[in-house]
DNA sequence: TTTTAATTTTAGATTTGTCTAAATTAATTT
DNA sequence: AAATTAATTTAGACAAATCTAAAATTAAAA
């Protein structure tokens, strides 16, 4: 299916907003795409006509199977390029997103599959997100406690091991949630506590015991 | 200067058509870009407004200094990507042009300069064309067609002048590629055709017209 | 040097993706 | 359950990049 750059951007962002259960609202998509709700409605009609979308006027929308497949192709391309930019060109992982936003629209199949091989068929991108395979399947990611995470490697919180009240209260206090990105800045040998930075938040110290119970996706 | 993809394509093709002396005609540009002459005129107005073009109604046009600089940026990106696709991803050099046509429009300066370093700052692309440096200077390559090559002098194929399908097919048939070494064994005065020997391959006869379009490095 | 032919430009239309403002529908509150 | 508010859609407009057909200009030929 041949899609315009704009269509691809809409698909990708619908994918990121929707969950298994929930539909996406016009306003929320307009917000992330930085356009007007009216423009979103226009595009929804087009994507529905292309049979990529389950859309009912006034009741939100979500990708159907075909739409999801197309979205995953774009996400695959984006994450493979991010991986390339970091591991081959040595760019900082905070800076690669913007460039990958452009590269992801170059759609040659052969290019992407060769790039994949060249990178060693990675399953996780520099931001800790999984890279779908060429059939659109998201890899099942191994999880490790942040106590085993390499210093300065960004990772996404996947689960909490010991979900006691105390633990949850502490996480809440730090504002740490499943899905957050974090980086371990320093490990204190003395007691195993970690200095971490949660994306877009302040740095904080996590006690050694807690650190063994906060899991992140690992490759 | 921020240029649209279409503006970039126009600039690049004007650059390829113009020579030091000659101006470019509306029809010839329309032909290579596969659009109508009317569309070319529209675009010329836009490029002139952006001060990239020396354009006089009915009397053709050519890039000015700024236009040439912008064109060379695009050509640099194109040729670096071609180099990447061949040397890093292992693609055939006949197939990389189309993909590079898309990649060349990704304009991040940092991306291109890092790619350049990653590739070892190459000066020629897989088709044997020179790669402009980051200031837009073309490396000077001494090339001559094999029709001018001294008999029994070994030389390395640097580029192909007339990259038509027919020409490429013929080269493919002979197994002749950029980078191959060859020697001219005999020149037939009659029609300018040449008996050549490609290193580690059989001898073959190249027609006179083809011989004018196969370039080698001369010292 | 007229006339004819070729080239180029203009005029007006179309498509894509966007916008604002107004109208419609759904959700919430009293 | 009616009224208010919020979300969404429609209507109509616009810019970019293209097109076709017609007009204007230059170049070539008789």
Short mmCIF file of C-alpha atoms (C1' of nucleotides) in Angstrom, two decimals:
data_model
loop_
_atom_site.label_atom_id
_atom_site.label_comp_id
_atom_site.label_asym_id
_atom_site.label_seq_id
_atom_site.Cartn_x
_atom_site.Cartn_y
_atom_site.Cartn_z
CA UNK A 1 0.00 0.00 0.00
CA UNK A 2 1.40 3.39 -1.03
CA UNK A 3 0.88 6.01 1.65
CA UNK A 4 1.76 9.69 1.77
CA UNK A 5 4.08 11.00 4.44
CA UNK A 6 1.14 12.62 6.17
CA UNK A 7 -0.93 9.45 6.10
CA UNK A 8 2.00 7.56 7.58
CA UNK A 9 2.37 10.06 10.38
CA UNK A 10 -1.29 9.80 11.23
CA UNK A 11 -1.20 5.99 11.29
CA UNK A 12 1.88 5.89 13.46
CA UNK A 13 0.46 8.27 16.01
CA UNK A 14 -2.90 6.54 16.15
CA UNK A 15 -0.99 3.34 16.89
CA UNK A 16 0.88 5.01 19.71
CA UNK A 17 -2.27 6.43 21.25
CA UNK A 18 -4.55 3.43 21.08
CA UNK A 19 -4.50 0.52 23.52
CA UNK A 20 -6.09 -2.90 23.19
CA UNK A 21 -9.29 -1.65 24.73
CA UNK A 22 -9.52 2.09 24.05
CA UNK A 23 -10.33 4.05 20.94
CA UNK A 24 -8.58 7.30 20.07
CA UNK A 25 -10.21 10.73 20.14
CA UNK A 26 -9.96 13.38 17.44
CA UNK A 27 -8.62 15.95 19.87
CA UNK A 28 -5.88 13.78 21.30
CA UNK A 29 -4.55 12.93 17.84
CA UNK A 30 -4.76 16.58 16.82
CA UNK A 31 -2.69 17.44 19.86
CA UNK A 32 0.17 15.01 19.21
CA UNK A 33 0.24 15.85 15.50
CA UNK A 34 0.03 19.55 16.16
CA UNK A 35 -2.84 20.13 13.78
CA UNK A 36 -6.46 21.13 14.14
CA UNK A 37 -9.22 18.63 14.97
CA UNK A 38 -10.85 19.50 11.65
CA UNK A 39 -7.77 18.32 9.79
CA UNK A 40 -7.85 15.07 11.72
CA UNK A 41 -11.43 14.45 10.66
CA UNK A 42 -10.44 15.01 7.05
CA UNK A 43 -7.62 12.51 7.31
CA UNK A 44 -9.78 9.95 9.10
CA UNK A 45 -12.10 9.88 6.12
CA UNK A 46 -9.20 9.18 3.85
CA UNK A 47 -7.75 6.44 6.03
CA UNK A 48 -11.18 4.86 6.40
CA UNK A 49 -11.59 4.89 2.62
CA UNK A 50 -8.28 3.04 2.42
CA UNK A 51 -9.63 0.47 4.87
CA UNK A 52 -6.98 1.11 7.48
CA UNK A 53 -9.27 2.38 10.18
CA UNK A 54 -12.32 1.49 12.22
CA UNK A 55 -14.03 4.87 12.51
CA UNK A 56 -17.49 5.88 13.64
CA UNK A 57 -18.41 9.53 13.55
CA UNK A 58 -18.32 11.11 16.99
CA UNK A 59 -17.26 7.84 18.62
CA UNK A 60 -13.51 7.78 18.15
CA UNK A 61 -11.45 5.44 16.00
CA UNK A 62 -8.76 2.79 16.05
CA UNK A 63 -6.62 0.95 13.54
CA UNK A 64 -7.89 -2.31 12.14
CA UNK A 65 -5.58 -5.21 11.34
CA UNK A 66 -4.34 -3.72 8.10
CA UNK A 67 -3.83 -0.30 9.67
CA UNK A 68 -1.87 -1.81 12.52
CA UNK A 69 0.31 -3.69 10.07
CA UNK A 70 1.10 -0.51 8.16
CA UNK A 71 1.78 1.39 11.39
CA UNK A 72 4.17 -1.30 12.55
CA UNK A 73 6.11 -1.06 9.30
CA UNK A 74 6.66 2.63 9.90
CA UNK A 75 7.60 2.07 13.53
CA UNK A 76 10.04 -0.64 12.45
CA UNK A 77 11.71 1.71 10.03
CA UNK A 78 11.87 4.49 12.61
CA UNK A 79 13.45 2.32 15.28
CA UNK A 80 15.94 0.66 12.97
CA UNK A 81 17.14 4.06 11.80
CA UNK A 82 17.42 5.26 15.40
CA UNK A 83 19.53 2.22 16.12
CA UNK A 84 21.73 2.98 13.12
CA UNK A 85 22.18 6.60 14.07
CA UNK A 86 23.28 5.71 17.59
CA UNK A 87 25.34 2.56 17.06
CA UNK A 88 26.91 3.33 13.67
CA UNK A 89 27.05 7.11 13.47
CA UNK A 90 27.57 7.66 17.17
CA UNK A 91 24.77 10.16 17.69
CA UNK A 92 23.30 10.81 21.12
CA UNK A 93 20.06 8.95 21.67
CA UNK A 94 18.24 12.12 22.63
CA UNK A 95 18.92 13.57 19.19
CA UNK A 96 18.07 10.75 16.84
CA UNK A 97 14.29 10.85 17.05
CA UNK A 98 13.88 13.90 14.88
CA UNK A 99 16.09 12.56 12.09
CA UNK A 100 14.42 9.16 12.22
CA UNK A 101 11.10 10.95 11.72
CA UNK A 102 12.35 11.78 8.24
CA UNK A 103 14.17 8.56 7.45
CA UNK A 104 11.18 6.42 8.42
CA UNK A 105 9.32 7.53 5.30
CA UNK A 106 11.85 6.05 2.90
CA UNK A 107 9.97 2.93 2.15
CA UNK A 108 12.15 0.55 0.14
CA UNK A 109 11.68 -2.96 1.52
CA UNK A 110 15.12 -4.06 0.42
CA UNK A 111 16.71 -1.07 2.12
CA UNK A 112 15.09 -1.82 5.44
CA UNK A 113 15.79 -5.54 5.43
CA UNK A 114 19.43 -4.93 4.53
CA UNK A 115 19.71 -2.29 7.22
CA UNK A 116 18.24 -4.77 9.69
CA UNK A 117 20.89 -7.37 8.82
CA UNK A 118 23.63 -4.74 8.89
CA UNK A 119 22.62 -3.79 12.43
CA UNK A 120 22.50 -7.44 13.51
CA UNK A 121 18.71 -7.72 13.64
CA UNK A 122 18.27 -5.74 16.84
CA UNK A 123 15.11 -6.18 18.91
CA UNK A 124 15.26 -2.97 20.88
CA UNK A 125 15.98 0.61 19.88
CA UNK A 126 18.17 3.15 21.70
CA UNK A 127 15.18 4.44 23.66
CA UNK A 128 14.46 0.95 24.97
CA UNK A 129 11.48 0.37 22.69
CA UNK A 130 11.01 -2.96 20.92
CA UNK A 131 11.57 -3.15 17.16
CA UNK A 132 8.84 -5.05 15.27
CA UNK A 133 10.14 -7.75 12.92
CA UNK A 134 9.47 -7.68 9.18
CA UNK A 135 6.09 -9.35 9.71
CA UNK A 136 5.03 -6.71 12.20
CA UNK A 137 5.49 -8.85 15.28
CA UNK A 138 6.78 -7.09 18.35
CA UNK A 139 9.54 -9.11 19.99
CA UNK A 140 8.93 -10.39 23.49
CA UNK A 141 11.44 -8.50 25.51
CA UNK A 142 13.53 -9.84 28.32
CA UNK A 143 13.29 -7.90 31.49
CA UNK A 144 16.03 -7.12 33.93
CA UNK A 145 16.01 -5.22 37.21
CA UNK A 146 17.59 -1.80 36.99
CA UNK A 147 20.24 -3.06 39.38
CA UNK A 148 21.61 -4.98 36.38
CA UNK A 149 21.18 -2.19 33.86
CA UNK A 150 24.30 -0.75 32.25
CA UNK A 151 25.17 2.77 33.34
CA UNK A 152 23.87 5.47 31.01
CA UNK A 153 21.71 3.10 29.01
CA UNK A 154 18.16 4.28 28.59
CA UNK A 155 15.52 1.70 29.41
CA UNK A 156 11.77 1.58 29.71
CA UNK A 157 10.14 0.41 32.94
CA UNK A 158 8.30 -2.81 32.17
CA UNK A 159 7.07 -4.09 35.50
CA UNK A 160 7.46 -3.96 39.26
CA UNK A 161 8.57 -7.10 41.05
CA UNK A 162 7.42 -6.61 44.59
CA UNK A 163 4.17 -4.76 44.50
CA UNK A 164 3.84 -4.05 48.20
CA UNK A 165 2.13 -0.94 49.45
CA UNK A 166 5.40 0.42 50.60
CA UNK A 167 7.00 -0.12 47.19
CA UNK A 168 4.08 1.42 45.34
CA UNK A 169 4.02 4.37 47.68
CA UNK A 170 7.69 4.95 47.05
CA UNK A 171 7.31 4.74 43.28
CA UNK A 172 4.42 7.11 43.51
CA UNK A 173 6.54 9.48 45.53
CA UNK A 174 9.19 9.48 42.80
CA UNK A 175 6.53 9.71 40.10
CA UNK A 176 7.87 6.54 38.48
CA UNK A 177 5.44 4.54 36.34
CA UNK A 178 5.39 1.60 33.96
CA UNK A 179 6.41 2.87 30.55
CA UNK A 180 8.67 5.61 31.89
CA UNK A 181 12.15 5.88 30.44
CA UNK A 182 15.02 6.05 32.86
CA UNK A 183 18.78 5.98 32.93
CA UNK A 184 21.06 4.79 35.69
CA UNK A 185 23.60 7.49 36.24
CA UNK A 186 25.62 6.02 39.09
CA UNK A 187 25.66 2.89 41.16
CA UNK A 188 26.71 3.07 44.82
CA UNK A 189 28.65 -0.07 45.61
CA UNK A 190 28.20 0.44 49.33
CA UNK A 191 24.55 -0.62 49.50
CA UNK A 192 23.53 -1.16 45.87
CA UNK A 193 21.48 2.00 45.67
CA UNK A 194 21.29 3.77 42.32
CA UNK A 195 21.22 7.34 41.17
CA UNK A 196 18.74 7.41 38.33
CA UNK A 197 17.24 9.99 36.03
CA UNK A 198 13.64 9.56 35.01
CA UNK A 199 12.94 11.10 31.61
CA UNK A 200 11.68 14.67 31.92
CA UNK A 201 11.92 14.51 35.70
CA UNK A 202 14.48 15.07 38.40
CA UNK A 203 17.24 12.71 39.40
CA UNK A 204 16.69 10.54 42.43
CA UNK A 205 18.28 7.78 44.44
CA UNK A 206 16.64 4.37 44.52
CA UNK A 207 17.46 2.08 47.41
CA UNK A 208 19.21 -1.20 46.57
CA UNK A 209 16.25 -3.39 47.46
CA UNK A 210 13.86 -1.33 45.37
CA UNK A 211 16.33 -1.40 42.49
CA UNK A 212 16.05 -5.18 42.39
CA UNK A 213 12.29 -4.89 41.93
CA UNK A 214 12.05 -2.29 39.23
CA UNK A 215 12.23 -4.12 35.92
CA UNK A 216 13.04 -2.67 32.52
CA UNK A 217 13.13 -4.11 29.03
CA UNK A 218 16.53 -5.49 28.10
CA UNK A 219 17.82 -6.88 24.86
CA UNK B 1 17.75 27.66 3.23
CA UNK B 2 14.73 25.41 3.66
CA UNK B 3 13.64 23.86 0.37
CA UNK B 4 10.78 21.54 -0.50
CA UNK B 5 11.51 18.15 -1.99
CA UNK B 6 10.25 19.38 -5.34
CA UNK B 7 12.42 22.48 -5.24
CA UNK B 8 15.42 20.30 -4.43
CA UNK B 9 14.70 18.00 -7.34
CA UNK B 10 14.46 20.93 -9.70
CA UNK B 11 17.74 22.42 -8.48
CA UNK B 12 19.58 19.14 -8.75
CA UNK B 13 18.42 18.49 -12.29
CA UNK B 14 19.16 22.01 -13.44
CA UNK B 15 22.67 21.51 -12.11
CA UNK B 16 23.03 18.28 -14.04
CA UNK B 17 21.79 19.86 -17.27
CA UNK B 18 23.71 23.10 -17.28
CA UNK B 19 27.31 23.48 -18.34
CA UNK B 20 29.70 26.35 -17.72
CA UNK B 21 28.58 28.06 -20.88
CA UNK B 22 25.05 26.90 -21.64
CA UNK B 23 21.72 27.79 -20.12
CA UNK B 24 18.98 25.22 -19.61
CA UNK B 25 15.71 25.14 -21.55
CA UNK B 26 12.26 24.71 -20.06
CA UNK B 27 11.52 21.70 -22.23
CA UNK B 28 14.71 19.82 -21.41
CA UNK B 29 14.14 20.19 -17.69
CA UNK B 30 10.49 19.17 -18.09
CA UNK B 31 11.69 16.07 -19.87
CA UNK B 32 14.13 14.87 -17.21
CA UNK B 33 11.70 15.67 -14.41
CA UNK B 34 8.80 14.08 -16.23
CA UNK B 35 6.52 17.07 -15.84
CA UNK B 36 4.96 19.60 -18.19
CA UNK B 37 6.81 22.71 -19.39
CA UNK B 38 4.13 24.80 -17.70
CA UNK B 39 5.00 23.30 -14.34
CA UNK B 40 8.65 24.11 -14.93
CA UNK B 41 7.82 27.74 -15.57
CA UNK B 42 5.88 27.87 -12.30
CA UNK B 43 8.79 26.44 -10.39
CA UNK B 44 11.31 28.74 -12.07
CA UNK B 45 9.41 31.72 -10.71
CA UNK B 46 9.61 30.29 -7.24
CA UNK B 47 13.32 29.51 -7.47
CA UNK B 48 14.01 32.94 -8.89
CA UNK B 49 12.11 34.53 -6.01
CA UNK B 50 14.39 32.58 -3.67
CA UNK B 51 17.40 33.99 -5.51
CA UNK B 52 18.71 30.62 -6.58
CA UNK B 53 18.36 31.14 -10.29
CA UNK B 54 19.33 33.40 -13.13
CA UNK B 55 16.19 33.33 -15.26
CA UNK B 56 15.05 35.47 -18.15
CA UNK B 57 11.68 34.72 -19.68
CA UNK B 58 11.98 32.85 -22.97
CA UNK B 59 15.78 32.78 -22.74
CA UNK B 60 16.46 29.79 -20.52
CA UNK B 61 17.95 29.77 -17.06
CA UNK B 62 20.88 28.58 -14.98
CA UNK B 63 21.77 28.36 -11.32
CA UNK B 64 23.58 31.28 -9.74
CA UNK B 65 26.21 30.81 -7.05
CA UNK B 66 23.72 30.21 -4.27
CA UNK B 67 21.67 27.84 -6.40
CA UNK B 68 24.75 25.87 -7.31
CA UNK B 69 25.72 25.62 -3.66
CA UNK B 70 22.33 24.25 -2.74
CA UNK B 71 22.38 21.81 -5.66
CA UNK B 72 25.78 20.52 -4.59
CA UNK B 73 24.50 19.87 -1.08
CA UNK B 74 21.79 17.66 -2.50
CA UNK B 75 24.22 15.89 -4.81
CA UNK B 76 26.60 15.34 -1.89
CA UNK B 77 23.82 13.71 0.14
CA UNK B 78 22.76 11.57 -2.79
CA UNK B 79 26.23 10.27 -3.50
CA UNK B 80 27.12 9.63 0.14
CA UNK B 81 23.95 7.57 0.56
CA UNK B 82 24.75 5.63 -2.61
CA UNK B 83 28.16 4.89 -1.19
CA UNK B 84 26.58 3.71 2.05
CA UNK B 85 24.07 1.48 0.30
CA UNK B 86 26.78 -0.23 -1.71
CA UNK B 87 29.65 -0.48 0.74
CA UNK B 88 27.74 -1.00 3.97
CA UNK B 89 24.49 -2.64 2.97
CA UNK B 90 25.93 -4.55 0.03
CA UNK B 91 23.42 -3.40 -2.57
CA UNK B 92 24.20 -3.57 -6.29
CA UNK B 93 25.30 -0.24 -7.67
CA UNK B 94 22.67 -0.33 -10.40
CA UNK B 95 19.93 -0.41 -7.76
CA UNK B 96 20.95 2.28 -5.31
CA UNK B 97 20.06 5.38 -7.32
CA UNK B 98 16.33 5.16 -6.76
CA UNK B 99 16.66 4.78 -2.99
CA UNK B 100 19.21 7.57 -2.78
CA UNK B 101 16.68 9.79 -4.55
CA UNK B 102 14.60 9.56 -1.40
CA UNK B 103 17.36 9.62 1.18
CA UNK B 104 18.94 12.73 -0.34
CA UNK B 105 16.07 14.86 0.94
CA UNK B 106 16.77 14.14 4.59
CA UNK B 107 18.59 17.32 5.32
CA UNK B 108 20.16 17.11 8.78
CA UNK B 109 23.68 18.54 8.57
CA UNK B 110 24.88 16.47 11.49
CA UNK B 111 23.54 13.29 9.89
CA UNK B 112 25.39 13.88 6.66
CA UNK B 113 28.69 14.86 8.22
CA UNK B 114 28.60 11.84 10.51
CA UNK B 115 27.71 9.59 7.59
CA UNK B 116 30.65 11.06 5.69
CA UNK B 117 33.04 10.20 8.55
CA UNK B 118 31.50 6.76 8.94
CA UNK B 119 32.18 6.05 5.27
CA UNK B 120 35.74 7.32 5.53
CA UNK B 121 35.16 10.60 3.67
CA UNK B 122 34.95 9.07 0.22
CA UNK B 123 35.55 11.21 -2.87
CA UNK B 124 33.74 9.09 -5.45
CA UNK B 125 30.45 7.24 -5.35
CA UNK B 126 29.77 3.71 -6.60
CA UNK B 127 28.99 5.03 -10.09
CA UNK B 128 32.36 6.72 -10.18
CA UNK B 129 30.96 10.22 -9.77
CA UNK B 130 32.81 12.65 -7.52
CA UNK B 131 31.29 13.52 -4.13
CA UNK B 132 31.36 17.26 -3.32
CA UNK B 133 32.85 18.08 0.08
CA UNK B 134 30.87 19.87 2.77
CA UNK B 135 31.72 23.22 1.25
CA UNK B 136 30.41 22.18 -2.12
CA UNK B 137 33.78 21.65 -3.77
CA UNK B 138 33.95 18.83 -6.27
CA UNK B 139 37.17 16.83 -6.03
CA UNK B 140 39.02 17.05 -9.31
CA UNK B 141 39.14 13.64 -10.89
CA UNK B 142 41.14 13.11 -14.00
CA UNK B 143 39.02 10.93 -16.20
CA UNK B 144 39.26 10.01 -19.86
CA UNK B 145 37.08 7.78 -22.02
CA UNK B 146 38.71 4.49 -22.95
CA UNK B 147 38.54 5.67 -26.55
CA UNK B 148 41.41 7.99 -25.60
CA UNK B 149 43.33 5.49 -23.53
CA UNK B 150 46.79 4.47 -24.76
CA UNK B 151 47.01 0.94 -26.07
CA UNK B 152 48.23 -1.62 -23.51
CA UNK B 153 47.95 0.81 -20.60
CA UNK B 154 46.12 -0.57 -17.60
CA UNK B 155 43.43 1.71 -16.17
CA UNK B 156 40.58 1.55 -13.64
CA UNK B 157 37.00 2.19 -14.71
CA UNK B 158 35.85 5.36 -12.94
CA UNK B 159 32.41 6.14 -14.30
CA UNK B 160 29.89 5.61 -17.04
CA UNK B 161 28.91 8.60 -19.09
CA UNK B 162 25.59 7.56 -20.53
CA UNK B 163 23.73 5.66 -17.86
CA UNK B 164 20.86 4.41 -20.01
CA UNK B 165 19.29 1.03 -19.45
CA UNK B 166 20.73 -0.22 -22.70
CA UNK B 167 24.23 0.83 -21.75
CA UNK B 168 23.92 -0.69 -18.30
CA UNK B 169 22.58 -3.91 -19.76
CA UNK B 170 25.50 -4.11 -22.11
CA UNK B 171 28.05 -3.53 -19.38
CA UNK B 172 26.32 -6.13 -17.31
CA UNK B 173 26.60 -8.53 -20.20
CA UNK B 174 30.33 -7.95 -20.43
CA UNK B 175 30.62 -8.10 -16.64
CA UNK B 176 32.20 -4.67 -16.62
CA UNK B 177 31.89 -2.66 -13.40
CA UNK B 178 33.13 0.54 -11.84
CA UNK B 179 36.48 -0.20 -10.26
CA UNK B 180 37.45 -2.90 -12.75
CA UNK B 181 40.87 -2.78 -14.33
CA UNK B 182 41.10 -3.03 -18.06
CA UNK B 183 43.50 -2.67 -20.94
CA UNK B 184 42.84 -1.63 -24.52
CA UNK B 185 44.45 -4.20 -26.77
CA UNK B 186 43.50 -2.92 -30.17
CA UNK B 187 41.59 -0.02 -31.67
CA UNK B 188 39.62 -0.50 -34.89
CA UNK B 189 39.96 2.66 -36.92
CA UNK B 190 37.01 1.70 -39.03
CA UNK B 191 34.31 2.50 -36.48
CA UNK B 192 36.20 3.35 -33.31
CA UNK B 193 35.40 0.08 -31.59
CA UNK B 194 37.96 -1.34 -29.17
CA UNK B 195 39.22 -4.75 -28.28
CA UNK B 196 39.70 -4.70 -24.52
CA UNK B 197 40.70 -7.10 -21.80
CA UNK B 198 38.98 -6.82 -18.45
CA UNK B 199 41.22 -8.05 -15.63
CA UNK B 200 40.61 -11.72 -14.88
CA UNK B 201 37.97 -11.93 -17.59
CA UNK B 202 37.78 -12.62 -21.28
CA UNK B 203 38.60 -10.17 -24.03
CA UNK B 204 35.71 -8.40 -25.71
CA UNK B 205 34.94 -5.77 -28.28
CA UNK B 206 33.32 -2.52 -27.20
CA UNK B 207 31.46 -0.49 -29.81
CA UNK B 208 32.82 2.95 -30.57
CA UNK B 209 29.92 4.85 -29.02
CA UNK B 210 30.11 2.83 -25.83
CA UNK B 211 33.86 3.38 -25.71
CA UNK B 212 33.27 7.12 -25.50
CA UNK B 213 31.11 6.59 -22.43
CA UNK B 214 33.30 4.31 -20.38
CA UNK B 215 35.62 6.50 -18.33
CA UNK B 216 38.80 5.52 -16.53
CA UNK B 217 41.12 7.35 -14.18
CA UNK B 218 44.05 8.87 -15.99
CA UNK B 219 47.23 9.90 -14.28
"C1'" DT C 1 10.91 39.29 -44.55
"C1'" DT C 2 6.79 37.24 -43.89
"C1'" DT C 3 4.98 32.96 -42.56
"C1'" DT C 4 5.25 28.80 -40.10
"C1'" DA C 5 6.85 25.98 -36.46
"C1'" DA C 6 8.63 25.31 -32.02
"C1'" DT C 7 9.11 26.83 -27.46
"C1'" DT C 8 7.61 29.09 -23.49
"C1'" DT C 9 4.39 31.40 -20.68
"C1'" DT C 10 -0.20 32.51 -18.89
"C1'" DA C 11 -4.83 31.42 -17.41
"C1'" DG C 12 -7.61 28.63 -15.14
"C1'" DA C 13 -8.49 24.05 -12.98
"C1'" DT C 14 -7.31 20.04 -9.80
"C1'" DT C 15 -5.45 17.41 -5.78
"C1'" DT C 16 -3.57 17.10 -1.21
"C1'" DG C 17 -3.25 18.67 3.18
"C1'" DT C 18 -4.15 22.07 5.85
"C1'" DC C 19 -6.86 26.09 8.16
"C1'" DT C 20 -10.93 28.96 10.65
"C1'" DA C 21 -15.53 29.58 11.79
"C1'" DA C 22 -19.95 27.73 12.17
"C1'" DA C 23 -22.96 23.88 12.93
"C1'" DT C 24 -23.86 19.50 14.91
"C1'" DT C 25 -23.68 15.83 18.24
"C1'" DA C 26 -22.57 13.85 22.70
"C1'" DA C 27 -21.67 14.32 27.53
"C1'" DT C 28 -22.35 16.64 31.84
"C1'" DT C 29 -24.63 19.36 35.15
"C1'" DT C 30 -28.19 21.18 37.46
"C1'" DA D 1 -35.04 16.06 31.50
"C1'" DA D 2 -33.54 20.49 29.96
"C1'" DA D 3 -29.67 23.37 29.58
"C1'" DT D 4 -24.94 24.06 29.27
"C1'" DT D 5 -20.40 22.62 27.90
"C1'" DA D 6 -17.17 19.97 25.38
"C1'" DA D 7 -15.94 17.43 21.40
"C1'" DT D 8 -16.46 16.62 16.66
"C1'" DT D 9 -17.76 17.44 12.06
"C1'" DT D 10 -18.99 20.28 8.06
"C1'" DA D 11 -18.47 24.16 5.04
"C1'" DG D 12 -15.72 27.00 2.74
"C1'" DA D 13 -11.05 28.85 1.94
"C1'" DC D 14 -6.03 28.63 0.92
"C1'" DA D 15 -1.14 27.29 -0.48
"C1'" DA D 16 1.76 24.09 -3.01
"C1'" DA D 17 2.52 21.52 -6.93
"C1'" DT D 18 0.78 19.91 -10.55
"C1'" DC D 19 -2.15 19.75 -15.08
"C1'" DT D 20 -4.41 21.19 -19.95
"C1'" DA D 21 -5.50 24.45 -23.30
"C1'" DA D 22 -4.76 28.82 -25.15
"C1'" DA D 23 -1.88 32.83 -25.91
"C1'" DA D 24 2.56 34.95 -26.52
"C1'" DT D 25 7.23 34.95 -28.02
"C1'" DT D 26 11.24 33.39 -30.37
"C1'" DA D 27 13.45 30.74 -33.96
"C1'" DA D 28 13.43 28.75 -38.48
"C1'" DA D 29 11.98 28.36 -43.21
"C1'" DA D 30 10.23 29.73 -47.42
#
